[in-house]
PDB file of C-alpha atoms in Angstrom:
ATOM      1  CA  UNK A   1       0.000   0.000   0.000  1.00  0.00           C
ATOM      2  CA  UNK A   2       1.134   3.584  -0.727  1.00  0.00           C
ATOM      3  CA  UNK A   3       2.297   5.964   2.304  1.00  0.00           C
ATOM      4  CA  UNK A   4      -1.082   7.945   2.018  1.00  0.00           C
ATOM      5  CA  UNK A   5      -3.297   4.897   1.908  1.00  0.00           C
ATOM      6  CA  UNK A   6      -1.490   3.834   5.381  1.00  0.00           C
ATOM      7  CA  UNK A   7      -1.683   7.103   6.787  1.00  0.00           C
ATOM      8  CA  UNK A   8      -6.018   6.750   6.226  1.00  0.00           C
ATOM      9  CA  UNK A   9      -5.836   3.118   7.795  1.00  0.00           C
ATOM     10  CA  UNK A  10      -3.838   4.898  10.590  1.00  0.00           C
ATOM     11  CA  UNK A  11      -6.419   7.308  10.561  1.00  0.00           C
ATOM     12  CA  UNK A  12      -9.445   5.442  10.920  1.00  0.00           C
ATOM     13  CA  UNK A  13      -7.830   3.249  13.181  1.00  0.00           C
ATOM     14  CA  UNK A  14      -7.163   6.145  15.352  1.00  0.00           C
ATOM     15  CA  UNK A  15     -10.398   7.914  14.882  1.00  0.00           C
ATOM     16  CA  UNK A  16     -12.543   4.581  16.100  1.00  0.00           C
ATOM     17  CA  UNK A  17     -10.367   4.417  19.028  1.00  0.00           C
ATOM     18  CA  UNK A  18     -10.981   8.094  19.612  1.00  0.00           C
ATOM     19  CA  UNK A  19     -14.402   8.088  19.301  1.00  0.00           C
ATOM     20  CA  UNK A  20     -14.678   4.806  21.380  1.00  0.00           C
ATOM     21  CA  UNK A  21     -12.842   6.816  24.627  1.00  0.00           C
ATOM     22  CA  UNK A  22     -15.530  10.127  23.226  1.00  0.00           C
ATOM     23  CA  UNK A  23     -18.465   8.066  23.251  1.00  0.00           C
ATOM     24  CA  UNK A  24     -17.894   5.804  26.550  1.00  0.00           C
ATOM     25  CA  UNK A  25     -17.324   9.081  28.184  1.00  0.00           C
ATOM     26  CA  UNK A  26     -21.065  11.070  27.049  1.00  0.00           C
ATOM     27  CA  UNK A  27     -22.839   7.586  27.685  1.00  0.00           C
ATOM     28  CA  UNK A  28     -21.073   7.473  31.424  1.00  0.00           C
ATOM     29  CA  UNK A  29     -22.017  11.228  31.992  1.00  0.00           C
ATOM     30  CA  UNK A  30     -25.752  10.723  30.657  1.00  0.00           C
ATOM     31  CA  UNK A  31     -25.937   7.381  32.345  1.00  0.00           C
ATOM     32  CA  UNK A  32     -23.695   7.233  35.402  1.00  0.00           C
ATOM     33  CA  UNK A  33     -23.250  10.614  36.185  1.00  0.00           C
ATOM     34  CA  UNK A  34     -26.813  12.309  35.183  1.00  0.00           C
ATOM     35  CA  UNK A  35     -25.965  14.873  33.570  1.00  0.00           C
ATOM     36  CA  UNK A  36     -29.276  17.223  32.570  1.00  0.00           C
ATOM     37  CA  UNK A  37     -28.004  17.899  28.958  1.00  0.00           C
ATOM     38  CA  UNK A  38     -26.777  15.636  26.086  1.00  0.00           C
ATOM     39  CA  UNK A  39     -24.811  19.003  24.966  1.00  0.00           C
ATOM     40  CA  UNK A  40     -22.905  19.234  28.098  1.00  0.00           C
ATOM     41  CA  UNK A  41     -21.934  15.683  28.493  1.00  0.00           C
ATOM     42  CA  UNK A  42     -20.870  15.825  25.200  1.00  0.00           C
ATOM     43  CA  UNK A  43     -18.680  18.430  25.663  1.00  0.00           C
ATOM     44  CA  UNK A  44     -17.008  17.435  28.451  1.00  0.00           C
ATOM     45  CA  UNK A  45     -16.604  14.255  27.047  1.00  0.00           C
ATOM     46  CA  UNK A  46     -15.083  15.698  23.508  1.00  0.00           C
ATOM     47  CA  UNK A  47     -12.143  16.598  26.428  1.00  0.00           C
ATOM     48  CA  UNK A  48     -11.644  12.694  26.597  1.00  0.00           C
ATOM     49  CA  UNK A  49     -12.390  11.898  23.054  1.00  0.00           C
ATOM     50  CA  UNK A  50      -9.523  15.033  22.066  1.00  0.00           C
ATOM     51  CA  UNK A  51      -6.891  14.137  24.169  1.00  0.00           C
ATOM     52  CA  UNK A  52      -6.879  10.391  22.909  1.00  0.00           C
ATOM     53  CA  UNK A  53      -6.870  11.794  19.625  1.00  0.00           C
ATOM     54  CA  UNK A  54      -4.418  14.008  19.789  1.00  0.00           C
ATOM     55  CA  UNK A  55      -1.944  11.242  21.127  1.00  0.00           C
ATOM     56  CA  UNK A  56      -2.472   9.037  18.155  1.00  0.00           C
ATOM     57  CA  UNK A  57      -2.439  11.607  15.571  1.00  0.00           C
ATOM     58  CA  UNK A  58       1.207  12.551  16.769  1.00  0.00           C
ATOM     59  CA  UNK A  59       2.469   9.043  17.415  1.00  0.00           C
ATOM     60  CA  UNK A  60       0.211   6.946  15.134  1.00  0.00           C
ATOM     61  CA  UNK A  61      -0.979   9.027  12.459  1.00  0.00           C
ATOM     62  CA  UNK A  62       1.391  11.718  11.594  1.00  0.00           C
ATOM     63  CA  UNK A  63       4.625  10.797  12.845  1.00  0.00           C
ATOM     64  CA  UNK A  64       6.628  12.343  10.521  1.00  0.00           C
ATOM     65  CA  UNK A  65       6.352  15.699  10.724  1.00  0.00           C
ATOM     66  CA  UNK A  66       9.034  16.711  13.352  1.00  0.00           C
ATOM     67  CA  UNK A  67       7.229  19.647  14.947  1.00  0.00           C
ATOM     68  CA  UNK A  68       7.160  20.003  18.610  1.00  0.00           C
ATOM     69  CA  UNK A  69       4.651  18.496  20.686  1.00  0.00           C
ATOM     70  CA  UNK A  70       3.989  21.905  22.157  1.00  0.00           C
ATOM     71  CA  UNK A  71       3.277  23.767  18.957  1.00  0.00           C
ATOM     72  CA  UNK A  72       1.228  21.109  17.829  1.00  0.00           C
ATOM     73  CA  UNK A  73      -0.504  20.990  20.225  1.00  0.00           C
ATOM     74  CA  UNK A  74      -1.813  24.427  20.681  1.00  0.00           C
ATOM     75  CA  UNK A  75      -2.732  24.014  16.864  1.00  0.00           C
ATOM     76  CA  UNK A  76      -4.542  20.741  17.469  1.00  0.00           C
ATOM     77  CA  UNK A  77      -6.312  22.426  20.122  1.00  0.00           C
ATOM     78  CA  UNK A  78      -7.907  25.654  18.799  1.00  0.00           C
ATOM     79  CA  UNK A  79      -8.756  22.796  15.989  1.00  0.00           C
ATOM     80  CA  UNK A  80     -10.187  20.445  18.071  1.00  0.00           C
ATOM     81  CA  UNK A  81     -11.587  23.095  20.699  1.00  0.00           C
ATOM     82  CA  UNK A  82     -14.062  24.573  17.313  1.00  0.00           C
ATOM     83  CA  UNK A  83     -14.558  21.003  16.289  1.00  0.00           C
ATOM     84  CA  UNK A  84     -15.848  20.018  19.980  1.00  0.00           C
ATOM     85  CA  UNK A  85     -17.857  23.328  19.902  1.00  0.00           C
ATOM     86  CA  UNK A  86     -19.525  22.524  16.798  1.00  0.00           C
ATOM     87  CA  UNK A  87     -20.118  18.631  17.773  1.00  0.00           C
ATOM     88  CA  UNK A  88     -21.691  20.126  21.164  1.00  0.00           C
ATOM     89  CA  UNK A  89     -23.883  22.227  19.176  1.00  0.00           C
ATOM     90  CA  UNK A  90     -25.237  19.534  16.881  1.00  0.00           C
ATOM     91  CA  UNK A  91     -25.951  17.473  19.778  1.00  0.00           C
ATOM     92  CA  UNK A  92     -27.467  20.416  21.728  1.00  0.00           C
ATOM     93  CA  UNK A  93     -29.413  21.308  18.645  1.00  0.00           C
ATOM     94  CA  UNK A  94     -30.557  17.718  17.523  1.00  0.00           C
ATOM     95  CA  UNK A  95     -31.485  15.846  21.514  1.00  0.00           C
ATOM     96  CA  UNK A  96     -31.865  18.905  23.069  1.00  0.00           C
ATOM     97  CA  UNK A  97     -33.800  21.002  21.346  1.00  0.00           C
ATOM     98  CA  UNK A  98     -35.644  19.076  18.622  1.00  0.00           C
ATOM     99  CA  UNK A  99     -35.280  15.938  21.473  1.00  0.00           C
ATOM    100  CA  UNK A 100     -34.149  13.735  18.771  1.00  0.00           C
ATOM    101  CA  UNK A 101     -32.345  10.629  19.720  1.00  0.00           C
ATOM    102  CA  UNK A 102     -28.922  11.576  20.860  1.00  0.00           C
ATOM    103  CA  UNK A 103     -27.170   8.310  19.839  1.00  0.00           C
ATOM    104  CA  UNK A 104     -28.075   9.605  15.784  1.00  0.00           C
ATOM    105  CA  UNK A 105     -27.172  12.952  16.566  1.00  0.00           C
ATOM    106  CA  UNK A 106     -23.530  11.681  18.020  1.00  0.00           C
ATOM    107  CA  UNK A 107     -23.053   9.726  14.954  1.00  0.00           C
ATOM    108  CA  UNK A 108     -23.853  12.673  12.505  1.00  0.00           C
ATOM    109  CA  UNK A 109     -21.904  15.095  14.275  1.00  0.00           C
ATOM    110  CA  UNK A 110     -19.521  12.332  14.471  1.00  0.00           C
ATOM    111  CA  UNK A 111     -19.342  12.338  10.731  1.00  0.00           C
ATOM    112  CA  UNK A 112     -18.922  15.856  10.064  1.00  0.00           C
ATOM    113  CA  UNK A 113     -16.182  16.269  12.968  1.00  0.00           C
ATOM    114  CA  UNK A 114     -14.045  13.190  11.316  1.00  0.00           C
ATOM    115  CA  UNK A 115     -13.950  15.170   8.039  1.00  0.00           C
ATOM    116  CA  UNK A 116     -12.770  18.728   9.575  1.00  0.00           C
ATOM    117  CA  UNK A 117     -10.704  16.520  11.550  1.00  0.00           C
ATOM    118  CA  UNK A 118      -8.729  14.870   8.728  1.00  0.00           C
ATOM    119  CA  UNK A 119      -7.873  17.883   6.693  1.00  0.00           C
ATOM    120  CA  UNK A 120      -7.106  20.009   9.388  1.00  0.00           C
ATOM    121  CA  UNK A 121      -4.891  17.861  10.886  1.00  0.00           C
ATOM    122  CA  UNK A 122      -2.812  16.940   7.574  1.00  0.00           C
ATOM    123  CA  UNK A 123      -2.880  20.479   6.427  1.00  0.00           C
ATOM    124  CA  UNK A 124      -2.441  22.560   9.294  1.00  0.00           C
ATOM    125  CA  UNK A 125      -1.670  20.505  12.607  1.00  0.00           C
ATOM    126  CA  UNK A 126       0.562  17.573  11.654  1.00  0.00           C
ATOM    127  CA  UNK A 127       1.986  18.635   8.258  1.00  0.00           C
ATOM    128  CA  UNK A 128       5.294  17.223   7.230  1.00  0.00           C
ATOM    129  CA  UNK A 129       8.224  19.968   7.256  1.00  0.00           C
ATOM    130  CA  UNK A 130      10.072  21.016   4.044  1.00  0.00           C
ATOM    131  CA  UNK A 131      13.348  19.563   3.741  1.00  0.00           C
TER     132      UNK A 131
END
């Protein structure tokens, strides 16, 4: 397989494992914890979901780039911190508000966060230096 076609494997392969640690952590706040709103859990589960993510994009994912951890990660985060933001609000939006279910409304806001996700991370976050 070429480099970019392991880099999605890597990808997806880190996104399910993110989104495993994201999702365990809104069910355990809605379920466990009783939270009053599937936008709040969410949110402060994104923190969980984020973190794992982050870790795997720079040791999994994107290991080539040579940046340091630090300035990637303040990148990764004003990414990820507009990506949770926006994932918060489609859950708010979709169970709160229109009291949809919120295990749909995860998934689609799911969806559109793994596609910001992806090209913000190879373009801006973890992109390989010029030699």
């Amino acid at each position: 397989m070429k480099q970019h076609a392991w880099e999605i494997v890597r990808y997806v392969i880190n996104g399910v494992a993110a989104t495993t640690v994201h999702f365990a952590a809104l069910y355990s706040g809605l379920t466990i914890l009783h939270l009053p709103s599937a936008g709040l859990a969410n949110l402060v589960a994104a923190l969980f979901g984020i973190s794992a993510s982050f870790l795997g994009s720079r040791y999994f994912v994107f290991s080539e780039t040579g940046e340091s951890i630090l300035r990637q990660a303040c990148k990764f985060s004003g990414l990820y911190g507009a990506i949770a933001l926006l994932h918060g609000l489609v859950l708010f939006v979709w169970s709160d508000q229109l009291e949809f279910d919120y295990r749909i409304g995860f998934l689609l806001a799911t969806i559109l966060q793994v596609s910001l996700s992806y090209v913000g991370n190879k373009f801006i976050v973890f992109k390989a230096l010029k030699a």
